[in-house]
Coordinates of C-alpha atoms and ligand atoms in Angstrom, one line a residue:
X144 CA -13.1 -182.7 -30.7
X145 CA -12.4 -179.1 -31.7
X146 CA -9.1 -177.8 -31.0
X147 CA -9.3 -176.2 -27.8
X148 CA -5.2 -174.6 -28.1
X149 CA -5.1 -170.8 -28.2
X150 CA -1.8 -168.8 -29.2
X151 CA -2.0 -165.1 -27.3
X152 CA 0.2 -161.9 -27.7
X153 CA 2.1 -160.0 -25.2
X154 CA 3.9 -156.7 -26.1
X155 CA 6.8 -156.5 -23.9
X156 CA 9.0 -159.0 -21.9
X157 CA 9.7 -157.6 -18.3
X158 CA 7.6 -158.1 -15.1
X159 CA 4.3 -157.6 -16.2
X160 CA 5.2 -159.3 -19.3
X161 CA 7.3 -162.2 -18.2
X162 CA 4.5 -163.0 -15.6
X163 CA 1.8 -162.7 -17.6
X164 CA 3.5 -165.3 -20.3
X165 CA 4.3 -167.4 -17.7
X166 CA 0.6 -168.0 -16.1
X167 CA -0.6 -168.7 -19.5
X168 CA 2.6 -171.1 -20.8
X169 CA 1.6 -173.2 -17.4
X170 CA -2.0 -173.6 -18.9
X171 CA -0.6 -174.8 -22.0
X172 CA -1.6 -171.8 -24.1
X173 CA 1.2 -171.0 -26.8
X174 CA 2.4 -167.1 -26.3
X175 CA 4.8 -164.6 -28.4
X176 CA 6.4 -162.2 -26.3
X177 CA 6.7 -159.0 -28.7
X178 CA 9.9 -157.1 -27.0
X179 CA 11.5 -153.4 -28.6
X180 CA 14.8 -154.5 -27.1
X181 CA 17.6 -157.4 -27.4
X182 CA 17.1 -158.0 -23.7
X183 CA 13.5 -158.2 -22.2
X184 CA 14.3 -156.4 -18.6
X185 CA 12.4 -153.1 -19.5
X186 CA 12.6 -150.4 -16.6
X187 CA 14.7 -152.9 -14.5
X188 CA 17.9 -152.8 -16.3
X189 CA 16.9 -149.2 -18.3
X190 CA 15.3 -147.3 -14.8
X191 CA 16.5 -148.9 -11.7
X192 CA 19.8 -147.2 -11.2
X193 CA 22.5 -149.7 -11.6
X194 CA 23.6 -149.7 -7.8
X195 CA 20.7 -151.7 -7.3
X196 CA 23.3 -154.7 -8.6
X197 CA 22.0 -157.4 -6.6
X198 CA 18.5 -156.7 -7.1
X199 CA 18.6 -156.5 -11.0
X200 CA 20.3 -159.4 -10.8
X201 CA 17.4 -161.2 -8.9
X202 CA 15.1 -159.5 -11.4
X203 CA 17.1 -160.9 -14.7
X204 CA 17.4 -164.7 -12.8
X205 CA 13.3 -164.0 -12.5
X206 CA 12.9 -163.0 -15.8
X207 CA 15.0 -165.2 -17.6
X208 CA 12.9 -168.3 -15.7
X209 CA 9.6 -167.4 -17.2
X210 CA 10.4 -166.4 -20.7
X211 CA 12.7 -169.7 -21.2
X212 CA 9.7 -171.8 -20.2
X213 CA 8.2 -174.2 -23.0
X214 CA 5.7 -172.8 -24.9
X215 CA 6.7 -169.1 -25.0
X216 CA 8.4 -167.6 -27.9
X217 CA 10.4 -164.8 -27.4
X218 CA 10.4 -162.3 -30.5
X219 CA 13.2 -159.6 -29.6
X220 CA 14.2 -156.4 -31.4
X221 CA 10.5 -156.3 -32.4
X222 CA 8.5 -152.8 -31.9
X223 CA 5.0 -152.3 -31.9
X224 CA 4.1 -149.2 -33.7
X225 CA 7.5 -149.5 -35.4
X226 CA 7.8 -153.4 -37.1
X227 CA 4.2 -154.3 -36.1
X228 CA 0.8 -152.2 -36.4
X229 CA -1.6 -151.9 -33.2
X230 CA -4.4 -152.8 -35.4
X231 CA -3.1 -155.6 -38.0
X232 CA -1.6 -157.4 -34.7
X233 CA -4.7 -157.3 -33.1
X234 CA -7.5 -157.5 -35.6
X235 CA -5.9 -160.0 -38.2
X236 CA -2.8 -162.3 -36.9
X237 CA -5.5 -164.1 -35.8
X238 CA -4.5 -164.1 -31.8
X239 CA -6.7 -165.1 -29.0
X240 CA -5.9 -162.0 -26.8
X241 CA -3.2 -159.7 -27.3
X242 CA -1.7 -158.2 -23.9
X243 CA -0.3 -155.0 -23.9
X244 CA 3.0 -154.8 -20.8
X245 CA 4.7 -152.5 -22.2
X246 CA 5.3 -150.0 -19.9
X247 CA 5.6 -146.0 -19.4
X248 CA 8.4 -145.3 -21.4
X249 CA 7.4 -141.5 -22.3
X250 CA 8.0 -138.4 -19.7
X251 CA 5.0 -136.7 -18.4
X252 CA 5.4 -133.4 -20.7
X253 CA 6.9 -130.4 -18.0
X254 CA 4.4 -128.2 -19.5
X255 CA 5.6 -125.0 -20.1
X256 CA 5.8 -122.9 -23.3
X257 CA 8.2 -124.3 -26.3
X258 CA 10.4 -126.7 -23.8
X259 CA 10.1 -129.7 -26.3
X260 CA 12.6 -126.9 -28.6
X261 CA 15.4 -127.1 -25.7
X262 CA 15.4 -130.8 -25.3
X263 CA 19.3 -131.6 -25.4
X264 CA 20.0 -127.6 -25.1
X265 CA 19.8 -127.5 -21.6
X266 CA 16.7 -129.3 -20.8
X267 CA 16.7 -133.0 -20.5
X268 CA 13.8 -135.6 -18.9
X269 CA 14.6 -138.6 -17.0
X270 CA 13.9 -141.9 -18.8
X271 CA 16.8 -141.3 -21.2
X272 CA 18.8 -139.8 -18.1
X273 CA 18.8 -142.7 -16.5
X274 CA 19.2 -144.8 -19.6
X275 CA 22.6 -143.4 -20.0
X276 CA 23.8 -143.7 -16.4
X277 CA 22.9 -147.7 -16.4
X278 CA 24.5 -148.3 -19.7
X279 CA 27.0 -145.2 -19.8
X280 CA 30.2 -147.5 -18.9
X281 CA 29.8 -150.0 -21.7
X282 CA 32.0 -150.2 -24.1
X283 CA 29.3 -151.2 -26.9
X284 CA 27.3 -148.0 -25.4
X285 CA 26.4 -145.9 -28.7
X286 CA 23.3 -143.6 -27.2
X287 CA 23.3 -140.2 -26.1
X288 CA 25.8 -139.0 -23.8
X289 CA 24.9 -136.8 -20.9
X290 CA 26.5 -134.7 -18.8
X291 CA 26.2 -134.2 -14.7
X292 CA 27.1 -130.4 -14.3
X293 CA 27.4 -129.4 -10.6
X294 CA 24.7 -127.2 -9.5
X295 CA 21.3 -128.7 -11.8
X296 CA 18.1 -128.0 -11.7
X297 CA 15.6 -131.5 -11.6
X298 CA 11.9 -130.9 -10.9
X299 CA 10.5 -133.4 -9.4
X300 CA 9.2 -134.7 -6.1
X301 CA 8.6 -138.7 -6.6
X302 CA 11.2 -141.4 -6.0
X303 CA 12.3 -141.4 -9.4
X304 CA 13.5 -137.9 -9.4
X305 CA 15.4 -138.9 -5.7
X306 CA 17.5 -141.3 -8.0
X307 CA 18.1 -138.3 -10.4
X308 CA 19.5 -136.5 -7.4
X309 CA 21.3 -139.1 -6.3
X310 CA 22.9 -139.6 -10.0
X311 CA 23.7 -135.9 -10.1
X312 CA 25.3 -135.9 -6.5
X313 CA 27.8 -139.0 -7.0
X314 CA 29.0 -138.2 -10.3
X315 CA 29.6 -134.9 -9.0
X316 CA 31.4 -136.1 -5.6
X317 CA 33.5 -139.1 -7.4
X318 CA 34.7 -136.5 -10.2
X319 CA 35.7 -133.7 -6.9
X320 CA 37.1 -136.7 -4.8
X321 CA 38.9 -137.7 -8.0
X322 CA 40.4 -134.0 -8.3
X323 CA 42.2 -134.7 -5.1
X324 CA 43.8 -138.0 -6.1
X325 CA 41.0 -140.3 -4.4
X326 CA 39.8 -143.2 -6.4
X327 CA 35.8 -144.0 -4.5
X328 CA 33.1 -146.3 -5.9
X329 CA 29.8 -145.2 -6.8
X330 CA 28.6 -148.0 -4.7
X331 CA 30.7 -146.9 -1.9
X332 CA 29.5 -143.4 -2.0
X333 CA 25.9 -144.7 -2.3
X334 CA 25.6 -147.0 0.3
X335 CA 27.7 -145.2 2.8
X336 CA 26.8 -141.7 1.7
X337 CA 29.0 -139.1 0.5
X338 CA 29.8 -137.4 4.1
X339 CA 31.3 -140.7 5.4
X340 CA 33.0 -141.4 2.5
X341 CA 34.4 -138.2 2.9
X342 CA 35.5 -138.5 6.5
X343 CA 37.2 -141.4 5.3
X344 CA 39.0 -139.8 2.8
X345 CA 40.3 -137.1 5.7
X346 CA 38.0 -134.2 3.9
X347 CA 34.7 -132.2 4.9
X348 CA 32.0 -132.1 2.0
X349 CA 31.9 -128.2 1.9
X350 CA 36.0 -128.9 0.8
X351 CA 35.5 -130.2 -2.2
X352 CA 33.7 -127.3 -3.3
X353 CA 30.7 -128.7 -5.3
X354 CA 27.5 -126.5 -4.8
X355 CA 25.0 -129.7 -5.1
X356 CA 21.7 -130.0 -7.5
X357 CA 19.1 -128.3 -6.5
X358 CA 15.1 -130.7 -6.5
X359 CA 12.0 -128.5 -6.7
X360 CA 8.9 -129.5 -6.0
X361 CA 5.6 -127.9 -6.4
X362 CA 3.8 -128.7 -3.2
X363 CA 5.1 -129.3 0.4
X364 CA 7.7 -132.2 1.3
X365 CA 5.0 -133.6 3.3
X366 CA 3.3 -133.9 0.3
X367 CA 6.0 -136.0 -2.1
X368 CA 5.0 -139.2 -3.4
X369 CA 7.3 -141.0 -1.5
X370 CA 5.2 -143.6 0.9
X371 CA 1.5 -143.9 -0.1
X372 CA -1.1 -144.1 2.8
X373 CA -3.3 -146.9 3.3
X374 CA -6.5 -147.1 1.1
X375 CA -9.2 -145.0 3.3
X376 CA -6.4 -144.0 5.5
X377 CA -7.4 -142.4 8.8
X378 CA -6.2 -138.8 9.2
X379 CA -3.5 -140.3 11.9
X380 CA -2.6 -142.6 9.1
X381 CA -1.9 -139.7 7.1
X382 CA -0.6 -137.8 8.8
X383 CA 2.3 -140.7 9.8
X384 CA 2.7 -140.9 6.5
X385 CA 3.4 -137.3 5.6
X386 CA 6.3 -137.9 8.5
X387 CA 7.4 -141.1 6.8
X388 CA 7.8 -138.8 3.4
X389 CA 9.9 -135.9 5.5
X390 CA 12.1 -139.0 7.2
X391 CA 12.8 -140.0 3.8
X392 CA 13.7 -136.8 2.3
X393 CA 15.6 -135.8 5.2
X394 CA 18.1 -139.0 5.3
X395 CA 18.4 -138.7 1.2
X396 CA 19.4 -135.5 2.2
X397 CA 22.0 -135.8 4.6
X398 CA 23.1 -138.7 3.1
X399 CA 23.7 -136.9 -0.8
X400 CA 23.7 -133.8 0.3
X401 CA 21.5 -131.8 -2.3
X402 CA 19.2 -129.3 -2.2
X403 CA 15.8 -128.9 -2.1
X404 CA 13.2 -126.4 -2.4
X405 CA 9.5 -127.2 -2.0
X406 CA 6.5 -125.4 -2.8
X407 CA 7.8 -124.3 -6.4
X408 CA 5.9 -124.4 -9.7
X409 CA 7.5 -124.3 -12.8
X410 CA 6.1 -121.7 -15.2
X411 CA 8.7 -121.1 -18.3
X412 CA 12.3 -121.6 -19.1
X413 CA 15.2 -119.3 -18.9
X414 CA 16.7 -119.2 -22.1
X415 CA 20.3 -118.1 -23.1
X416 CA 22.0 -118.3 -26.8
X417 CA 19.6 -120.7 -27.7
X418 CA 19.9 -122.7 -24.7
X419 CA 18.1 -123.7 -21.6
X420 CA 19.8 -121.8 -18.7
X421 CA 17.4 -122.2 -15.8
X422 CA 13.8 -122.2 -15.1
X423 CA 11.3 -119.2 -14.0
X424 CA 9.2 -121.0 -10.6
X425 CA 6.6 -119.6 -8.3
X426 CA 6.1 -120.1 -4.9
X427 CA 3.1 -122.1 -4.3
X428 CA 0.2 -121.5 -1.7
X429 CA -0.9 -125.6 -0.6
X430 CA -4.3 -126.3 0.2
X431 CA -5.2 -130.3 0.0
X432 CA -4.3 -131.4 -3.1
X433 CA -4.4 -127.7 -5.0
X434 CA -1.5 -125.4 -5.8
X435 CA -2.2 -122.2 -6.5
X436 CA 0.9 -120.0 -7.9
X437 CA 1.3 -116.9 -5.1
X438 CA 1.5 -113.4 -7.2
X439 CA 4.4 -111.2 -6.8
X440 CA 6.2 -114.4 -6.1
X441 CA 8.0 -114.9 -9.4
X442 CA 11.8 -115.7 -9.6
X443 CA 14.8 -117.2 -12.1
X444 CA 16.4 -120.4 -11.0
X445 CA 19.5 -120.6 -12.9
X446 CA 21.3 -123.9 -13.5
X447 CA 23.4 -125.4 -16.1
X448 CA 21.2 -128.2 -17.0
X449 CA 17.3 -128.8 -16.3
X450 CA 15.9 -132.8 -15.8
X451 CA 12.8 -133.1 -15.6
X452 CA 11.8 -135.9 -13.5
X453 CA 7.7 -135.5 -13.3
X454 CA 6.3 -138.8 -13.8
X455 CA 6.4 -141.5 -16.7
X456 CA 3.2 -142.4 -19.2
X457 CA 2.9 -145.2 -21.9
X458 CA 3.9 -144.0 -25.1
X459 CA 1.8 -142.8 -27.8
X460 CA 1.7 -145.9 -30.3
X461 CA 0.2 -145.6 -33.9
X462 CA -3.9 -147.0 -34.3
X463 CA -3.5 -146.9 -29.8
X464 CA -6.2 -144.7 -28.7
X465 CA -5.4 -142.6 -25.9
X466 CA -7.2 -141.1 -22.9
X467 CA -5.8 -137.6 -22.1
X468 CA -2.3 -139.1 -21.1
X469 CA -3.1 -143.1 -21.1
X470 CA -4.6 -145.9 -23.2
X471 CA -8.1 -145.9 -23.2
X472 CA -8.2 -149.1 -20.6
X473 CA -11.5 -149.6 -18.7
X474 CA -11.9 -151.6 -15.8
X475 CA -9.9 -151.3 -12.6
X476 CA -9.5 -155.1 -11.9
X477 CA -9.5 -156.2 -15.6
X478 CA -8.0 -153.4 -17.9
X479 CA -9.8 -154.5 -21.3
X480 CA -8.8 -151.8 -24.2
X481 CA -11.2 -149.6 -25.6
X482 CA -14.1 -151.2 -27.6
X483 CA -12.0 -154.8 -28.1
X484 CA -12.8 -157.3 -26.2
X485 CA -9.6 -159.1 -26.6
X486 CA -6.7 -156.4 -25.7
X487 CA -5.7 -156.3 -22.5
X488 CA -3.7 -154.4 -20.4
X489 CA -0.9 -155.5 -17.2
X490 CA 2.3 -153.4 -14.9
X491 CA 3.2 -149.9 -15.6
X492 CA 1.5 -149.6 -18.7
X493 CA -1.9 -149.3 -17.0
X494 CA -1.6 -146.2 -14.9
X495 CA 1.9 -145.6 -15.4
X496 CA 3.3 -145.8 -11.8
X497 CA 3.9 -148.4 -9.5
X498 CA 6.8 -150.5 -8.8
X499 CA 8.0 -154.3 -9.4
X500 CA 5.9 -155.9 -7.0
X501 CA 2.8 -153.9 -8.1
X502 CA 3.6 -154.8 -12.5
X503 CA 3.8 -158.6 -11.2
X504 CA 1.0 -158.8 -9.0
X505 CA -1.3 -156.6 -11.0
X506 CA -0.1 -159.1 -14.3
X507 CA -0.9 -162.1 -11.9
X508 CA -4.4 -161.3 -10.9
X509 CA -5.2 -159.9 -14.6
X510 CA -3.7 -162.3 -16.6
X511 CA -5.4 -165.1 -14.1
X512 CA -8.5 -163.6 -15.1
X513 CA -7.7 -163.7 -19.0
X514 CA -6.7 -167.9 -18.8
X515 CA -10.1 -168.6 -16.1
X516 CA -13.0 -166.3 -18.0
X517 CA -11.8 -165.0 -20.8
X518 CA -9.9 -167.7 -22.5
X519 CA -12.0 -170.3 -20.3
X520 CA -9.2 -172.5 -19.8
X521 CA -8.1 -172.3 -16.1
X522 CA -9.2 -174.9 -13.5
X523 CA -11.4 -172.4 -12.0
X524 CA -9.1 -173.1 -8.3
X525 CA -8.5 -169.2 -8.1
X526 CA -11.3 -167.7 -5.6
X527 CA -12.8 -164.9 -8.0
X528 CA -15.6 -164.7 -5.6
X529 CA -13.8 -161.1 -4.5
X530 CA -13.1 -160.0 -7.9
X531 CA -16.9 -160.4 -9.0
X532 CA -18.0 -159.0 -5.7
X533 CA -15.3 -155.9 -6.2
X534 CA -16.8 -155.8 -10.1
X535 CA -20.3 -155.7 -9.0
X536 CA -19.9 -153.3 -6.4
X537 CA -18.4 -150.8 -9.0
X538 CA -21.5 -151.2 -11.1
X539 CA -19.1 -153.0 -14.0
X540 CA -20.9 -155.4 -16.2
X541 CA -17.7 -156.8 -17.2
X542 CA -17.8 -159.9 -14.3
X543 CA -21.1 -160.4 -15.7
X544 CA -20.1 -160.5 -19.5
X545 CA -16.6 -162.5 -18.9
X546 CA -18.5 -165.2 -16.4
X547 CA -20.9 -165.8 -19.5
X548 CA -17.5 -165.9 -21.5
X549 CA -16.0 -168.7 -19.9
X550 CA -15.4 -172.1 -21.9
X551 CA -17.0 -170.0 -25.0
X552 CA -13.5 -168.7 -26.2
X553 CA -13.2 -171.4 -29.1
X554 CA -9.7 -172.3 -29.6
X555 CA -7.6 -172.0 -33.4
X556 CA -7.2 -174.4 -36.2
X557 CA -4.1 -176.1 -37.0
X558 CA -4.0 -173.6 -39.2
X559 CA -4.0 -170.6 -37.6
X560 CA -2.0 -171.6 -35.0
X561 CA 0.7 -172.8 -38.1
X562 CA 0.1 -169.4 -39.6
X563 CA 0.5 -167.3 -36.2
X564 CA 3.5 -169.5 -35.7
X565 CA 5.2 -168.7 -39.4
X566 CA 4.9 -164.7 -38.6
X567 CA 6.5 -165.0 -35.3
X568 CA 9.3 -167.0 -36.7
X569 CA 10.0 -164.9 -39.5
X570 CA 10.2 -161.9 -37.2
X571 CA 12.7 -163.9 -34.8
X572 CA 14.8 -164.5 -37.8
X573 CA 14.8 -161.1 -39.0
X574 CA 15.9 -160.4 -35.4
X575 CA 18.5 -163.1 -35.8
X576 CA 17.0 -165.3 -33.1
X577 CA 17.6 -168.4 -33.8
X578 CA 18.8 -170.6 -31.7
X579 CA 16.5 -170.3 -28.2
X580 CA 16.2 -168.0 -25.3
X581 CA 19.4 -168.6 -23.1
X582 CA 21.7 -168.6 -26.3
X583 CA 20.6 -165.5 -27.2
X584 CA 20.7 -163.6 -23.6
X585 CA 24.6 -165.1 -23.4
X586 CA 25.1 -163.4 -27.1
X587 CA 23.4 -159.7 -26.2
X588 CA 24.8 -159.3 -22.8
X589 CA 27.7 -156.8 -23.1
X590 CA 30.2 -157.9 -21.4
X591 CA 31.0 -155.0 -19.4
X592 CA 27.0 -154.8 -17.8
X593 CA 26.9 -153.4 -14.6
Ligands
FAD142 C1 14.4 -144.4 -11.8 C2 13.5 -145.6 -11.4 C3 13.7 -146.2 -10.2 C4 12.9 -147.3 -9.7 N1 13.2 -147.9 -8.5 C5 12.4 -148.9 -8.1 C6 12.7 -149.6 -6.9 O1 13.6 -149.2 -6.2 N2 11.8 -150.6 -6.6 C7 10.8 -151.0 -7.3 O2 10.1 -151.9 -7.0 N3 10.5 -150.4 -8.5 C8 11.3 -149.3 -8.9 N4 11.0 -148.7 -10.1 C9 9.8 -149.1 -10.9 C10 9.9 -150.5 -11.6 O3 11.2 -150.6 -12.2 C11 8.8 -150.6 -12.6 O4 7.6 -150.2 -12.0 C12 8.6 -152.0 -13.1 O5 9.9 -152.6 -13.4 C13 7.8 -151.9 -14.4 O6 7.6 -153.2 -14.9 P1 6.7 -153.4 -16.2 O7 6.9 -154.8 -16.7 O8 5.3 -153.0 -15.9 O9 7.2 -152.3 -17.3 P2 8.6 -152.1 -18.0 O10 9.7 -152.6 -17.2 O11 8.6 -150.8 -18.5 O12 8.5 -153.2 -19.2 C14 7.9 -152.8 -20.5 C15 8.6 -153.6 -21.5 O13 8.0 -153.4 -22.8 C16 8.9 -153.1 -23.8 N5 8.3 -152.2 -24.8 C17 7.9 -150.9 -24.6 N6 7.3 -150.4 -25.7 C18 7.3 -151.4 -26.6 C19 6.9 -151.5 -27.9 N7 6.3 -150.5 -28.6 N8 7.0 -152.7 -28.6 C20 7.6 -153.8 -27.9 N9 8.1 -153.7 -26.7 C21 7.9 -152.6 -26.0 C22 10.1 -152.4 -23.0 O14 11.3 -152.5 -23.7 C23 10.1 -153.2 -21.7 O15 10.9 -154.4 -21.8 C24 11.9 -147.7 -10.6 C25 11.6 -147.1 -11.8 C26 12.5 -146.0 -12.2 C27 12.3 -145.4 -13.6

């Protein structure tokens, strides 16, 4: 009998990645989960903003339940690009399929002359931002150190750069309210919002005297990517959800008070003593999905720091080829990389958006079709009827060339899999993990985590 056991790469350890090594641990095939950090949670405990307690806790007690399963070895403090090349890890470890989860980790450039010269004089951009708030209290915290200066500038417009606002507003309202001798939680202020904890405190907002951040936004607030319309929404459809995106911005508003100014397009930076001190905007005219800068309609936007909150995209990885902003992944319902037929793609690192249920369902149905027609292990119970049907009807030959794929996938010799299995030991002793998965989460959680 020929072997039929296969060993398969993931880069990365949160949703998509945790899933994704789960559905193919449950099918018996061996897996190394290549992560940059200590801990695997990715964007949950490094982008959600830590008043989302309960729910990062959920997330970890989720994650922590796949990766520990038998089968799956965890490799931490392991970087591709960094300890690992692209291209020796997936043309000669000898894997079966290497899958790439590992999210958007690099800001969308704000485009405008020179700005990668200001960052940290002025001009920051979210992902580290929020980095800083969701570790900033530890005690073992070594990173940068930010600051939330009344009165910033964030451009933005998506719910990311809500939570920047929302960051900017508490720190600002705890350190006022602190002026005056109150002592508030941030998770008071957030959950009640900072005019009721206010009233409560026997004070009017306008009191305390901070001016509030200031969000821009280059099209209308109708137009934020807040709530997403249905696929081949109606225009009533859209048009509800263009009201469901004003709702939310209004009750973000009146609940954090900041302000906001739509319809302006960033074109250059103010610059003082070698520092960022604002940003030049023009009003835009909207029209669909266009928006053209209105002449004569220049002005300065002084503020004593800029984020930049304009969307996330994978980062640029040695021997990765790259697509204008993304990974050269084709195929919607299978992202296969560039010209390999055994790189894969699940989560954020695809398209760069989405959320936590769209990384684990999109690693779910991928990762499915990996163990079923790629690999050719599955029990063939999933219904792919609707994925062939969906492939076909987008012209892709791929549901053609994977069906003819299935059960041809041969599996490794003991001695590959004993060689694959040497590497990924050596790298978990170089990252000193030696003694399993829930011994080592206990040892790298600080205790002070939030
Ligand atoms: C500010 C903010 C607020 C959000 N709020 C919500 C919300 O309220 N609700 C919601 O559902 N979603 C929210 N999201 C989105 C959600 O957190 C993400 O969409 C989801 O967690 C992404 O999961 P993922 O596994 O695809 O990617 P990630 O969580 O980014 O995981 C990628 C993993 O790969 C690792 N990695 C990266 N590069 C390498 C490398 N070179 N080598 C090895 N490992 C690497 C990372 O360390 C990480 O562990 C928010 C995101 C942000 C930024």
């Amino acid at each position: 009998m020929p072997n039929r056991e296969h060993f398969v790469a993931i880069i990365g350890g949160a949703v998509a990645g945790s899933v994704a090594a789960e559905i193919l641990a449950d099918h018996g095939i061996r897996v190394a989960v290549i992560e940059q950090n200590k801990r695997p949670y990715g964007k949950i405990e490094d982008g959600l903003p830590r008043w989302h307690a309960e729910q990062r806790r959920q997330e970890y007690e989720r994650i922590d339940a796949r990766l520990r399963k038998p089968g799956i070895y965890y490799v931490p403090c392991t970087r591709l690009g960094r300890d690992v090349e692209f291209d020796d890890l997936c043309d000669n470890w000898g894997f079966s399929a290497v899958i790439l989860a590992n999210g958007a980790w690099r800001d969308r450039d704000l485009g405008v002359p020179e700005s990668e010269k200001y960052i940290d004089r002025g001009l920051i951009y979210q992902n580290p931002f929020i980095y800083w708030y969701n570790h900033k209290n530890e005690k073992s915290y070594d990173g940068p150190r930010y600051e939330a200066p009344d009165e910033a500038l964030v451009v933005g417009g998506g719910l990311a750069s809500i939570d920047v606002v929302k960051i900017l507003q508490l720190e600002n309202y705890e350190r006022a309210l602190k002026a005056r001798g109150v002592q508030t939680s941030m998770h008071d202020l957030e959950r009640k919002g900072i005019p009721a904890i206010c009233k409560q405190h026997g004070f009017r907002p306008e009191e305390l005297g901070v001016k509030g951040c200031l969000l821009v936004y280059r099209r209308r607030e109708q137009d934020m990517p807040l709530a997403q319309p249905p696929e081949n929404a109606t225009p009533d459809q859209v048009a509800k959800t263009e009201a469901v995106r004003q709702k939310m911005l209004r009750l973000a508003r009146e609940k954090y008070l900041f302000r906001f100014q739509e319809r302006r397009l960033t074109t250059g930076l103010v610059v003082e003593e070698g520092r960022v001190a604002g940003l030049r905007v023009v009003e835009t005219r909207v029209e669909g999905r266009k928006a053209e800068p209105v002449p004569g309609s220049e002005q300065e936007l002084r503020a004593p720091l800029v984020i930049s909150s304009i969307g996330s995209v994978p980062e640029v990885i040695p021997g990765i080829c790259m697509k204008g902003e993304y990974y050269t992944f084709k195929g919607e319902l299978l992202p296969q990389y560039g010209t390999s037929d055994h790189v894969f793609g699940v989560g954020n690192v695809v398209s760069g958006q989405g959320n936590i249920r769209v990384s684990l369902v999109h690693a779910q149905a991928v990762t499915t079709q990996i163990v079923e027609n790629y690999i050719g292990v599955g029990n063939g119970n999933s219904d792919l009827s609707g994925w062939y049907a969906a492939a076909e009807a987008r012209g892709a030959a791929q549901a053609t060339a994977l069906q003819e794929r299935v059960e041809a996938l041969p599996g490794l010799s003991e001695s590959q899999l004993a060689a694959l299995e040497t590497r990924i030991r050596a790298f978990q002793e170089r990252a000193g993990y030696l003694s399993g998965y829930d011994s080592w989460i206990a040892a790298q959680t600080p205790p002070d985590l939030e």
